[in-house]
Amino acid sequence: MRRLTTLWLLATASLLPAAPALAHDSGATPETIGAFPALVGLSFMIAGLYATGWARRRRAAGTAPGHRTQAAAFASGLAVLLAALAPAADEMADTLFSAHMAQHLALVLIAAPLLAFGRAGLLAGMGLGRAPRRIAGRLGFERVRRTCHGMPGALLAWFAFCGVFAFWHLPGPYGWSLRSFPLHVLEHASLLASAYAFWAVALARPSAALGHGARLAYVGTAAVVSSFPGALMILAPRPFYAAHAQGGWGLTGAEDQQLAGLVMWIPGGLVYLGAMCWILLAWFAEAERRARLARASLPAISLLLLLAAQGQARAAGDNSMPGDARQGARLIVETGCGACHVIPGITGATGLVGPPLKQIGRRVFLAGLLRNSPENMVTWLRDPQAIVPGNAMPRLGLSEAQARDIAAYLATLR
Amino acid sequence: MSDTVHLQAPLPTGSVGKLANGWFGMIALVATEGALFAYLLFSYFYFDVQYGRSWLPDPLPAFRLSGPNTAILVVSSLTMVWAERAARRGANGRAALGIALSFVLGLVFVGIQLMEWKDKTFNYASSSYGSLYFLITGFHMAHVVAGLLVLAALLAWTLLGYFDARRHAPVSIGALYWHFVDVVWLCVFFSLYVTPHLR
Amino acid sequence: MAVTGYERVLHVEEQGYSTEHARRLEEMWESKPGLRGFLSSVDHKEIGIRYLVTAFGFLIVGGVEALIMRVQLARPNQALLTPEQYDQLFSMHGITMIFLYALPVLSGFSNYLFPLVLGARDMAFPRLNAYSYWIYLASGIFMYASLVMGLAPNDGWFSYVPYALKAYNPGPNLDFYALGMVFYGISTTVGSVNFVVTFLRMRAPGMSINRVPILTWGTLTASVGNLFAVPSVSLAFLMMWTDRQFGTHFFTQDSGGQPLLWQHLFWMFAHPWVYVVVLPAMGLVSDALPFFCRRPLVGYTVVVLATVTTMVLGFGVWLHHMFATGLPFIALSFFSAASFVITIPSAVAVFAWIATIWTGRPVITTAFLFFAGFIAMFVVGGVSGVMTAAVPVDRQLTDTYFVVAHIHYVLIGINLFAVMGALYVWLPKMTGRLLSERLGRWNFWTVLIGFNLGFFPMHILGLMGMPRRVYTYEADLGWGTLNLVTSAGSFLLAIGILLLLVNIAMSLSNGVPAGDNPWDAPTLEWATPSPPPPYNFPVVPMVASRHPLWEERLGETEAGHSELLRGPLLADGKEALATSGLDAQPEAILKMPEDSYAPFVVTLAMSVGFTGLLLHEWWVAGAGGLGVLAGALVWLWPEASLGQKAEREA
């Protein structure tokens, strides 16, 4: 697999010198001539990293049903990105404002959600290997990530997405981006990045911090707020973007602008609606799955219920069959949990693939859905794929006793 | 017995932080108030795109007072974050100090905003711009005043020793409202003061 | 009473409705007798019934207004009403039916049913619930005060400017409406907050998101819609009021005002509102139709999906009410297309109901007949809606009787038919007595025939060019016969509604006792006695399927069995269980408030405030405002018995 990746990167790199030829007829300035080929090259490199990361995950955790869909989404997202920024599309976007708007929408409403659904960030990151991620960790990147996790991060992504999109469609900043090539690149990059952050929250896995209902509101409100400039364009009687005031393709400037607003409001709105339907269905599927899961882990839970029913419930954390925490610590080192997790008290446990296990003894839920009881921790450690199919944590082949020891150690992290 | 229900753990009783219904109620209130400001700003930009530059006053709204005032409101939000953290730890003294600081900063904001209003060459009846300017900033001002009343109540309750590390839901809920007032101001400020320079 | 502690383990026991435990609960949850209880009760069942009674009161008043207008229009050149009186009547008729009847009647059902179908002891905010009702009543009285003085709003329910501005409408008529709507908006908003939080927090343990009854989905969706839509209309009316009273220039034709902005803000609210007043009704039908088809609803998931998508789409298409206002041509075609898209979720719901009937074993009761009529009328109203969504057709038909016919097929068809059916289903739960089925048949057929006779000809009148909102017409236009038929039909419809009231009165005096579950229905409210005791459930029920009372016969036991009489007791004072949003796992024990006068007092203060604004008596308005603040402070003051204060060592 590694050989394949290397080959891929080499092939990509060899394409780069040939690239300017692809852009010879775009009528671009010397500054922009290499832009698209460079973008193509960059995309291929990211695709290579993604493929490597994808393969690494498969080696570690096996293939889950969703993995192929993720890869397909990533590939289509990249394809849409390239098509939207291709010289021909760019040329049309220079004349028609509505075409330019369609280009931006393709980036933020098609490419970005597909890339986010494909988990491009996580898998390309895994493709980089451990060293760069460790460096990122040293630079405090991990702390930023953790701070942004959950509600604050979601709010930040929401405001970034709506704000960046609105900002670049104010007449002033829009004009600057047309006049300066670096600003134009910045415009597209910031549109894509903020949209990626937004959709990463909206389409996240069920264990993420924002619940399904909250995510419906998150997407629904963004649908209206981010389309706000569109509504204004529909209702504007005169063009306010100087570069497109003349119109083209048989449309007057005002009509072109109204069309842009309509493309944003209606087809754009349908994308948001589709995303909301998807989240709603995921919500139901998740509820189904949990009901099945509860049934599957029935023996343990009914015992507890029985105890509760007889009024003999014990304080949480009390455990009738405790493992040996010291033995657990040794097993954690042997099993190599530290490759993926930050685990206090375990030397070298600095992995950034999975969540850090600091204070895991205090958490309410495991994997976002199991109550954090010692029994459930053992169940989870023994077969994580049975509980959340397709998650990144592999089956470790632990025995019941071993899992109980590890759970005992983890329970001490409070 | 329903097999899917977990009953073994002790449950928090009464009004506890983000498990209090009031927390959810405040989120819903913030959503509807946010929508109110969205409609206000929609109206503003609706006029803007109908008439263009000629609709805006000459000179454009200045940053001399509004800039520092924005900073003051942001700082008052930060002091409130600090106060809420203290309340969560049961440190009533620090919580009261933080709430008091936010309150004072909020009062300063109101004072400066009144000066800003006094300096205007137009009034609410002189043109649709004037009407909308005073309606939007007036609505925000009303929210600041409501927020100040909330902060005053929270300060009193904290000083009366009503809260501890487990019971402080009103502080969290009030803080959420105050942050909302702050974020809305940033949107209003960006729309009324910054966008005229970005056309 | 002090709180027992910061946390405790739930005590699980088996308890019925006639045990010592139930008697203690009854004592805790009961309202005081007499006027004191009436003014302070926070019981959701009490409030729900008040909503229903008040809304029906407004329905009757609005209906009488309609009948007077129909007498005026029955023949050409009648002079029963002056033009000014006619204007006031059709405006008040619209305001009454759309605001004071259509939503509140559904809020009545939702208030009564939410805790019962969700297995809770009360709503999330019981005092806010009482407040929402009092404000609704006060704002209704506020708006109706104008009619009593002969100064009612006279510009239609959408109150277009510039006619609604001071220059053309100098009296206080529209000030009543403008301030009344801002007032009324408070009721809708706090009511919506309550429904949303109750849905997310108060479900019985195990009632995961895919097991809740559809009626709660309908109300949830409508409430979320309200939270985002109502600010628009409150703002618009406030702007109109300042334009009228303080010389601002939002909607004026001079000084840079924009009359069209009024229409934008109004329809940004009013289009979603159409769905707000039908989605909960559709939810009632989706839940109750299966009772009589003896099978679960076909396509639970797609019906929920249809409910949510309808609401979301409703926010995107407000411009289709403004096709005739000179909007850009390209915009018209896009908005027309988007309006067609809305038919998809509506059709999905209709086919789900038809499939439920088709594959079930229908028991033809009066309620079933009303639901079947509802489906048929929904289709007629839907089709005329599709017609007006087409721009060229709309250009021809806008402001004619065709639109009047459309709105009545939608509102009466989807709201009133569903409500009347729902009354036959749930009134026995509320009163403990069944309604007469024999009178019910008469009731249904009179309503169905009267309604179609009254409103179908309006389509044709519209096609013949009769404009809406005219107080009379000339004989030679040829509209006389159809108008006579319409008037006759409307009286027949009124008789039908009268039959319902007679049926209710007879049932109250000597109806057949209903028993707990007269329809052998599957949802939790039918596990309680009729009428339910103030505490609803002796123990918190635990739910393992979508149809707790049918799960054995449906074999829906893969996740275990629901437990209705064995569960957490929660009897340490008024208590309720808060559960998580997704799968309803217990999260906290909530302390519920006692009965309180605060909601009523704050409403009184607020009424004083709004009256002050209306009369320009700023001191009165200020006093009202201070009263509101003082009331709110008392209301929100932390209480140890609600678990809001730090515990002191004993």
mmCIF file of C-alpha atoms in Angstrom, chain C residues 12-126:
data_model
loop_
_atom_site.group_PDB
_atom_site.id
_atom_site.type_symbol
_atom_site.label_atom_id
_atom_site.label_comp_id
_atom_site.label_asym_id
_atom_site.label_seq_id
_atom_site.Cartn_x
_atom_site.Cartn_y
_atom_site.Cartn_z
ATOM 1 C CA VAL C 12 -39.338 2.365 41.263
ATOM 2 C CA GLU C 13 -42.571 0.756 42.384
ATOM 3 C CA GLU C 14 -45.853 -0.611 41.099
ATOM 4 C CA GLN C 15 -48.750 1.806 41.703
ATOM 5 C CA GLY C 16 -52.249 2.239 40.305
ATOM 6 C CA TYR C 17 -54.784 5.057 40.202
ATOM 7 C CA SER C 18 -56.605 4.088 43.391
ATOM 8 C CA THR C 19 -53.739 3.703 45.826
ATOM 9 C CA GLU C 20 -52.658 5.811 48.781
ATOM 10 C CA HIS C 21 -49.751 7.060 46.648
ATOM 11 C CA ALA C 22 -52.176 8.273 43.965
ATOM 12 C CA ARG C 23 -54.242 10.067 46.596
ATOM 13 C CA ARG C 24 -51.131 11.911 47.806
ATOM 14 C CA LEU C 25 -50.261 12.869 44.247
ATOM 15 C CA GLU C 26 -53.775 14.140 43.703
ATOM 16 C CA GLU C 27 -53.474 16.371 46.756
ATOM 17 C CA MET C 28 -50.175 17.764 45.530
ATOM 18 C CA TRP C 29 -51.241 18.436 41.952
ATOM 19 C CA GLU C 30 -54.808 19.597 42.445
ATOM 20 C CA SER C 31 -55.707 23.265 41.880
ATOM 21 C CA LYS C 32 -57.604 25.155 44.533
ATOM 22 C CA PRO C 33 -61.383 25.225 44.060
ATOM 23 C CA GLY C 34 -63.251 28.337 42.961
ATOM 24 C CA LEU C 35 -62.012 31.604 41.522
ATOM 25 C CA ARG C 36 -58.616 31.389 43.213
ATOM 26 C CA GLY C 37 -57.923 28.104 41.461
ATOM 27 C CA PHE C 38 -59.266 29.489 38.211
ATOM 28 C CA LEU C 39 -56.875 32.442 38.247
ATOM 29 C CA SER C 40 -53.826 30.558 39.453
ATOM 30 C CA SER C 41 -54.095 27.060 37.935
ATOM 31 C CA VAL C 42 -51.118 25.884 35.903
ATOM 32 C CA ASP C 43 -52.582 22.447 35.075
ATOM 33 C CA HIS C 44 -52.041 21.832 31.367
ATOM 34 C CA LYS C 45 -55.406 20.059 31.045
ATOM 35 C CA GLU C 46 -57.249 23.001 32.544
ATOM 36 C CA ILE C 47 -55.376 25.404 30.259
ATOM 37 C CA GLY C 48 -55.883 23.206 27.202
ATOM 38 C CA ILE C 49 -59.638 23.142 27.744
ATOM 39 C CA ARG C 50 -59.681 26.914 28.248
ATOM 40 C CA TYR C 51 -57.871 27.324 24.952
ATOM 41 C CA LEU C 52 -60.417 25.105 23.215
ATOM 42 C CA VAL C 53 -63.423 26.876 24.719
ATOM 43 C CA THR C 54 -62.053 30.347 23.992
ATOM 44 C CA ALA C 55 -61.087 29.416 20.444
ATOM 45 C CA PHE C 56 -64.560 28.006 19.816
ATOM 46 C CA GLY C 57 -66.021 31.210 21.214
ATOM 47 C CA PHE C 58 -64.028 33.171 18.657
ATOM 48 C CA LEU C 59 -65.039 30.692 15.940
ATOM 49 C CA ILE C 60 -68.677 31.425 16.678
ATOM 50 C CA VAL C 61 -68.145 35.186 16.697
ATOM 51 C CA GLY C 62 -66.147 35.031 13.463
ATOM 52 C CA GLY C 63 -68.830 32.779 11.992
ATOM 53 C CA VAL C 64 -71.597 35.215 12.865
ATOM 54 C CA GLU C 65 -69.593 37.975 11.158
ATOM 55 C CA ALA C 66 -69.373 35.773 8.072
ATOM 56 C CA LEU C 67 -73.108 35.074 8.123
ATOM 57 C CA ILE C 68 -73.915 38.791 8.269
ATOM 58 C CA MET C 69 -71.676 39.345 5.248
ATOM 59 C CA ARG C 70 -73.308 36.450 3.421
ATOM 60 C CA VAL C 71 -76.739 37.981 3.979
ATOM 61 C CA GLN C 72 -75.407 41.236 2.538
ATOM 62 C CA LEU C 73 -74.000 39.435 -0.512
ATOM 63 C CA ALA C 74 -76.883 37.021 -1.083
ATOM 64 C CA ARG C 75 -78.542 39.349 -3.584
ATOM 65 C CA PRO C 76 -77.153 42.203 -5.691
ATOM 66 C CA ASN C 77 -77.356 45.792 -4.416
ATOM 67 C CA GLN C 78 -78.279 44.976 -0.845
ATOM 68 C CA ALA C 79 -77.951 47.659 1.806
ATOM 69 C CA LEU C 80 -77.832 45.715 5.054
ATOM 70 C CA LEU C 81 -74.308 46.964 5.699
ATOM 71 C CA THR C 82 -72.574 50.191 4.827
ATOM 72 C CA PRO C 83 -69.252 49.811 2.974
ATOM 73 C CA GLU C 84 -67.389 50.835 6.141
ATOM 74 C CA GLN C 85 -69.226 48.250 8.244
ATOM 75 C CA TYR C 86 -68.558 45.603 5.629
ATOM 76 C CA ASP C 87 -64.853 46.462 5.619
ATOM 77 C CA GLN C 88 -64.698 46.129 9.393
ATOM 78 C CA LEU C 89 -66.580 42.840 9.338
ATOM 79 C CA PHE C 90 -64.427 41.103 6.730
ATOM 80 C CA SER C 91 -61.282 42.348 8.445
ATOM 81 C CA MET C 92 -62.400 41.114 11.848
ATOM 82 C CA HIS C 93 -63.616 37.848 10.314
ATOM 83 C CA GLY C 94 -60.151 37.171 8.881
ATOM 84 C CA ILE C 95 -58.303 38.262 12.022
ATOM 85 C CA THR C 96 -60.583 36.184 14.218
ATOM 86 C CA MET C 97 -60.446 33.003 12.211
ATOM 87 C CA ILE C 98 -56.759 33.097 11.319
ATOM 88 C CA PHE C 99 -55.291 34.355 14.587
ATOM 89 C CA LEU C 100 -57.847 33.942 17.344
ATOM 90 C CA TYR C 101 -59.309 30.594 16.283
ATOM 91 C CA ALA C 102 -57.054 28.553 13.985
ATOM 92 C CA LEU C 103 -53.848 28.379 16.022
ATOM 93 C CA PRO C 104 -55.324 28.614 19.550
ATOM 94 C CA VAL C 105 -57.702 25.720 18.933
ATOM 95 C CA LEU C 106 -54.740 23.555 17.966
ATOM 96 C CA SER C 107 -52.751 24.891 20.941
ATOM 97 C CA GLY C 108 -55.695 23.750 23.052
ATOM 98 C CA PHE C 109 -55.384 20.186 21.811
ATOM 99 C CA SER C 110 -51.604 20.264 22.075
ATOM 100 C CA ASN C 111 -51.681 21.687 25.586
ATOM 101 C CA TYR C 112 -54.136 19.069 26.712
ATOM 102 C CA LEU C 113 -52.465 16.180 24.926
ATOM 103 C CA PHE C 114 -48.714 16.865 25.005
ATOM 104 C CA PRO C 115 -48.010 15.669 28.561
ATOM 105 C CA LEU C 116 -50.564 12.862 28.240
ATOM 106 C CA VAL C 117 -49.224 11.385 25.010
ATOM 107 C CA LEU C 118 -45.621 11.937 26.103
ATOM 108 C CA GLY C 119 -46.169 10.306 29.489
ATOM 109 C CA ALA C 120 -45.324 13.426 31.519
ATOM 110 C CA ARG C 121 -46.990 15.103 34.480
ATOM 111 C CA ASP C 122 -47.110 18.585 32.954
ATOM 112 C CA MET C 123 -45.559 20.845 30.330
ATOM 113 C CA ALA C 124 -41.954 21.992 30.692
ATOM 114 C CA PHE C 125 -43.031 25.475 31.843
ATOM 115 C CA PRO C 126 -46.437 25.258 33.538
#
